[in-house]
Short mmCIF file of C-alpha atoms in Angstrom, two decimals:
data_model
loop_
_atom_site.label_atom_id
_atom_site.label_comp_id
_atom_site.label_asym_id
_atom_site.label_seq_id
_atom_site.Cartn_x
_atom_site.Cartn_y
_atom_site.Cartn_z
CA MET A 13 95.22 84.18 125.17
CA ALA A 14 98.12 81.76 125.22
CA ALA A 15 101.30 82.25 127.20
CA PRO A 16 104.37 83.53 125.28
CA ARG A 17 106.09 80.98 123.03
CA ILE A 18 109.88 81.29 123.07
CA HIS A 19 112.15 79.24 120.80
CA PRO A 20 114.80 77.26 122.74
CA SER A 21 117.61 79.12 120.94
CA ALA A 22 116.25 82.58 121.81
CA VAL A 23 117.53 84.67 124.75
CA VAL A 24 115.00 86.63 126.80
CA GLU A 25 116.68 88.56 129.59
CA ALA A 26 115.26 88.65 133.10
CA GLY A 27 113.14 91.79 133.40
CA ALA A 28 111.67 91.62 129.90
CA ARG A 29 107.88 91.63 129.95
CA LEU A 30 106.06 89.67 127.26
CA GLY A 31 102.30 89.86 126.78
CA ASP A 32 99.87 87.05 126.00
CA GLY A 33 100.45 85.22 122.75
CA VAL A 34 103.88 86.77 122.05
CA GLU A 35 106.09 84.57 119.87
CA VAL A 36 109.89 84.82 119.92
CA GLY A 37 111.60 82.99 117.06
CA ALA A 38 114.90 81.23 116.69
CA PHE A 39 118.10 83.04 117.73
CA CYS A 40 116.29 86.19 118.87
CA TYR A 41 117.47 88.43 121.70
CA ILE A 42 115.03 90.38 123.92
CA GLY A 43 116.70 92.73 126.40
CA ALA A 44 115.92 93.27 130.06
CA ASP A 45 114.14 96.62 129.76
CA VAL A 46 111.77 95.62 126.95
CA GLU A 47 107.98 95.45 127.15
CA VAL A 48 106.08 93.64 124.37
CA GLY A 49 102.30 93.79 123.95
CA ASP A 50 99.91 90.91 123.35
CA GLY A 51 100.07 89.02 120.07
CA THR A 52 103.36 90.49 118.81
CA THR A 53 105.62 88.06 116.92
CA PHE A 54 109.37 87.98 116.22
CA GLY A 55 110.81 85.94 113.36
CA PRO A 56 114.36 84.54 113.50
CA HIS A 57 117.43 86.58 114.43
CA CYS A 58 115.64 89.69 115.71
CA SER A 59 117.18 91.75 118.51
CA VAL A 60 115.35 94.21 120.77
CA HIS A 61 117.28 96.39 123.20
CA GLY A 62 115.70 98.56 125.85
CA PRO A 63 114.33 100.70 127.18
CA THR A 64 111.76 99.82 124.50
CA ARG A 65 107.98 99.54 124.67
CA ILE A 66 106.23 97.66 121.86
CA GLY A 67 102.45 97.54 121.51
CA ARG A 68 100.03 94.83 120.41
CA GLU A 69 100.02 92.64 117.29
CA ASN A 70 103.23 93.90 115.72
CA ARG A 71 105.11 91.59 113.33
CA PHE A 72 108.90 91.53 113.09
CA ILE A 73 109.64 89.22 110.18
CA GLY A 74 113.33 88.53 110.72
CA HIS A 75 116.79 90.03 111.31
CA CYS A 76 115.33 93.27 112.69
CA ALA A 77 117.51 95.38 115.00
CA ILE A 78 115.15 97.33 117.24
CA GLY A 79 115.94 99.77 120.04
CA GLY A 80 119.67 99.99 119.47
CA GLU A 81 121.73 102.88 120.78
CA PRO A 82 121.43 106.10 118.73
CA GLN A 83 124.10 106.60 116.10
CA ASP A 84 125.06 109.98 117.52
CA LYS A 85 128.43 111.00 118.97
CA LYS A 86 126.65 113.14 121.56
CA PHE A 87 125.13 110.02 123.14
CA HIS A 88 126.93 109.02 126.35
CA GLY A 89 124.82 106.19 127.68
CA GLU A 90 121.97 108.19 129.22
CA ARG A 91 118.57 106.51 129.54
CA VAL A 92 116.72 107.00 126.25
CA GLU A 93 113.75 105.13 124.87
CA LEU A 94 111.89 103.71 121.88
CA GLU A 95 108.11 103.47 121.78
CA ILE A 96 106.26 101.47 119.10
CA GLY A 97 102.46 101.38 118.77
CA ASP A 98 100.18 98.61 117.52
CA ARG A 99 99.83 96.48 114.36
CA ASN A 100 103.02 97.59 112.65
CA LEU A 101 104.89 95.37 110.20
CA PHE A 102 108.71 95.33 110.17
CA ARG A 103 110.35 93.42 107.34
CA GLU A 104 113.85 92.01 107.10
CA PHE A 105 116.82 94.04 108.44
CA THR A 106 114.75 97.01 109.60
CA THR A 107 116.70 99.12 112.12
CA ILE A 108 115.14 101.56 114.61
CA ASN A 109 117.23 103.46 117.17
CA ARG A 110 116.31 104.89 120.55
CA GLY A 111 116.38 108.65 121.20
CA THR A 112 119.13 110.90 122.52
CA GLY A 113 119.34 112.81 125.77
CA THR A 114 119.64 116.12 123.95
CA GLY A 115 116.94 115.36 121.37
CA GLY A 116 113.93 114.59 123.53
CA GLY A 117 115.01 111.17 124.76
CA ILE A 118 112.59 109.07 122.70
CA THR A 119 111.96 107.71 119.22
CA ARG A 120 108.26 107.10 118.64
CA ILE A 121 106.46 104.95 116.01
CA GLY A 122 102.66 105.08 115.72
CA HIS A 123 100.18 102.44 114.57
CA ASP A 124 99.50 100.43 111.39
CA ASN A 125 102.74 101.27 109.58
CA TRP A 126 104.71 99.13 107.14
CA PHE A 127 108.52 99.17 107.23
CA LEU A 128 109.87 97.12 104.33
CA ALA A 129 113.33 95.55 104.07
CA TYR A 130 116.40 97.56 105.10
CA THR A 131 114.45 100.61 106.25
CA HIS A 132 115.98 102.77 108.98
CA VAL A 133 114.50 105.15 111.54
CA ALA A 134 117.15 107.14 113.41
CA HIS A 135 117.15 108.61 116.91
CA ASP A 136 114.44 111.03 118.06
CA CYS A 137 112.22 110.53 114.99
CA MET A 138 108.43 110.69 115.26
CA VAL A 139 106.47 108.57 112.77
CA GLY A 140 102.68 108.81 112.59
CA ASN A 141 100.10 106.20 111.58
CA HIS A 142 99.35 104.29 108.35
CA CYS A 143 102.72 105.11 106.75
CA VAL A 144 104.62 102.93 104.25
CA PHE A 145 108.42 102.89 104.12
CA SER A 146 109.51 101.03 100.98
CA ASN A 147 112.81 99.17 100.77
CA ASN A 148 115.87 101.14 101.94
CA ALA A 149 113.89 104.27 102.87
CA THR A 150 115.89 106.08 105.55
CA LEU A 151 115.24 108.79 108.13
CA ALA A 152 118.07 110.75 109.71
CA GLY A 153 117.68 111.95 113.29
CA HIS A 154 114.88 114.20 114.58
CA VAL A 155 112.61 113.72 111.54
CA THR A 156 108.82 114.03 111.95
CA ILE A 157 106.56 112.03 109.62
CA GLY A 158 102.80 112.71 109.49
CA ASP A 159 100.03 110.16 108.95
CA HIS A 160 99.53 108.30 105.65
CA VAL A 161 102.97 109.22 104.28
CA ILE A 162 104.60 106.97 101.68
CA LEU A 163 108.39 106.89 101.27
CA SER A 164 109.35 105.04 98.10
CA GLY A 165 112.44 102.87 97.76
CA PHE A 166 115.81 104.49 98.53
CA ALA A 167 114.20 107.76 99.63
CA GLY A 168 116.12 109.66 102.28
CA VAL A 169 115.10 112.45 104.65
CA HIS A 170 117.64 114.87 106.15
CA GLN A 171 117.75 115.42 109.91
CA PHE A 172 115.20 117.75 111.54
CA CYS A 173 112.94 117.80 108.46
CA ARG A 174 109.16 117.32 108.60
CA ILE A 175 106.99 115.45 106.11
CA GLY A 176 103.33 116.44 106.26
CA ALA A 177 100.38 114.05 106.23
CA HIS A 178 99.41 112.32 102.96
CA ALA A 179 102.67 113.24 101.20
CA PHE A 180 104.30 110.87 98.72
CA ILE A 181 108.10 110.82 98.40
CA GLY A 182 109.20 109.29 95.10
CA MET A 183 111.87 106.65 94.60
CA GLY A 184 115.37 107.88 95.33
CA ALA A 185 114.27 111.38 96.35
CA LEU A 186 116.58 113.03 98.88
CA VAL A 187 114.63 115.48 100.97
CA ASN A 188 116.50 118.32 102.72
CA GLY A 189 113.59 120.64 103.59
CA ASP A 190 110.08 120.51 105.01
CA VAL A 191 107.44 118.91 102.78
CA PRO A 192 103.89 120.24 103.36
CA PRO A 193 100.91 117.88 103.57
CA PHE A 194 99.46 116.35 100.38
CA LEU A 195 102.54 116.88 98.13
CA MET A 196 104.23 114.44 95.79
CA ILE A 197 108.04 114.79 95.65
CA ALA A 198 109.98 113.47 92.65
CA GLN A 199 113.69 112.71 92.41
CA ASP A 200 115.81 115.47 90.88
CA GLY A 201 118.92 115.62 93.01
CA TYR A 202 117.16 116.79 96.12
CA GLY A 203 113.44 116.22 95.79
CA ARG A 204 111.33 119.04 94.38
CA PRO A 205 107.53 119.47 94.40
CA ARG A 206 105.82 117.92 91.40
CA GLY A 207 102.14 118.44 92.19
CA ILE A 208 99.89 117.07 94.92
CA ASN A 209 99.46 113.41 95.83
CA SER A 210 96.02 113.29 94.19
CA GLU A 211 95.88 109.52 93.65
CA GLY A 212 96.65 108.84 97.31
CA LEU A 213 94.05 111.40 98.41
CA LYS A 214 91.38 109.75 96.22
CA ARG A 215 92.17 106.35 97.75
CA ARG A 216 91.64 107.83 101.21
CA GLY A 217 88.22 109.25 100.39
CA PHE A 218 89.03 112.89 99.58
CA ASP A 219 86.23 114.15 97.31
CA ALA A 220 86.69 116.30 94.21
CA ASP A 221 86.00 119.57 96.05
CA ARG A 222 88.65 118.89 98.67
CA ILE A 223 91.22 117.89 96.07
CA SER A 224 90.44 121.01 94.01
CA ALA A 225 90.98 123.19 97.08
CA ILE A 226 94.32 121.49 97.76
CA LYS A 227 95.33 122.06 94.13
CA ARG A 228 94.53 125.77 94.50
CA ALA A 229 96.66 125.90 97.63
CA TYR A 230 99.48 124.16 95.79
CA ARG A 231 99.32 126.62 92.90
CA ALA A 232 99.38 129.55 95.33
CA VAL A 233 102.64 128.33 96.87
CA TYR A 234 104.43 126.70 93.96
CA MET A 235 103.12 128.16 90.68
CA SER A 236 102.21 131.78 91.39
CA GLY A 237 105.76 133.05 90.91
CA GLY A 238 105.53 135.31 93.95
CA SER A 239 107.40 135.38 97.23
CA LEU A 240 106.63 133.07 100.14
CA GLU A 241 104.90 135.97 101.88
CA ASP A 242 102.66 136.44 98.82
CA ALA A 243 101.90 132.73 98.90
CA ARG A 244 101.00 132.91 102.61
CA ALA A 245 98.54 135.72 101.90
CA LYS A 246 96.85 133.71 99.14
CA LEU A 247 96.70 130.64 101.39
CA ALA A 248 95.09 132.72 104.12
CA ASP A 249 92.31 133.68 101.69
CA LEU A 250 91.83 130.05 100.63
CA ALA A 251 91.86 128.88 104.26
CA ALA A 252 88.61 130.73 104.93
CA ASP A 253 86.76 128.09 102.90
CA SER A 254 89.07 125.05 103.11
CA GLU A 255 90.29 123.15 106.18
CA ASP A 256 92.98 121.56 104.02
CA ALA A 257 94.29 124.93 102.82
CA ARG A 258 94.35 125.99 106.46
CA ALA A 259 96.41 122.89 107.32
CA PHE A 260 98.79 123.79 104.46
CA LEU A 261 99.20 127.32 105.86
CA GLU A 262 99.62 126.17 109.47
CA PHE A 263 102.30 123.70 108.40
CA ILE A 264 104.29 126.43 106.64
CA ASP A 265 103.91 128.86 109.55
CA ALA A 266 105.21 126.28 112.03
CA GLY A 267 108.36 125.52 110.03
CA GLU A 268 111.91 126.09 111.25
CA LYS A 269 113.62 124.62 108.17
CA PRO A 270 113.37 126.27 104.72
CA LEU A 271 110.26 125.30 102.80
CA LEU A 272 110.94 122.94 99.91
CA ARG A 273 110.05 125.06 96.84
#
């Protein structure tokens, strides 16, 4: 592959490591403790501060602020990191902060995600693979996002919450509790469950039997009218025949925040 191409107006500090075919656009800044994988491109006015490791074939369209210090008063300059995987897209004015010393020390982004304009990922967050963050979607600190999650425009997630795989968070929904896998959350003050994300599951190849099992698990938790312990017992019965119901139950059992119900 070709050597890195760096615009004359860009600043790349000594110590930065750029892979083959990396392109650095006009007026960019790449810090000293930054590693960039092959084929990654930066449009104009992007800044990347380290320690940050960026994988292969990522695209930063323009005006992205990547690897900045965490917005946390407990941060006192300790070494903390950001790690970004491969083939992610970051649109205009995306901001992603490094971790904190008391929160694990690292913010981590997986592979094949889309971050649209003005999205924000705060310190110590963990984002999986194949997620879509629509415009202005925002994560507070210490949030965990599973694979194939969609956050619609202006959605916000409170610190320390978890969003399970294949969930869909509707436009403007403010999430202040854990969201199990497969759910669709609609805006009503704080987001509340409004059924499973059936359309997204169909697009990802879930067959009718799997979706029916997930619907039964949903009804057990959200429509049975019983306590959470009653719901757990019903999920345990369903889990004997459904891997997805078992994932639902394991997610709830692992929670430290209140379940969104």
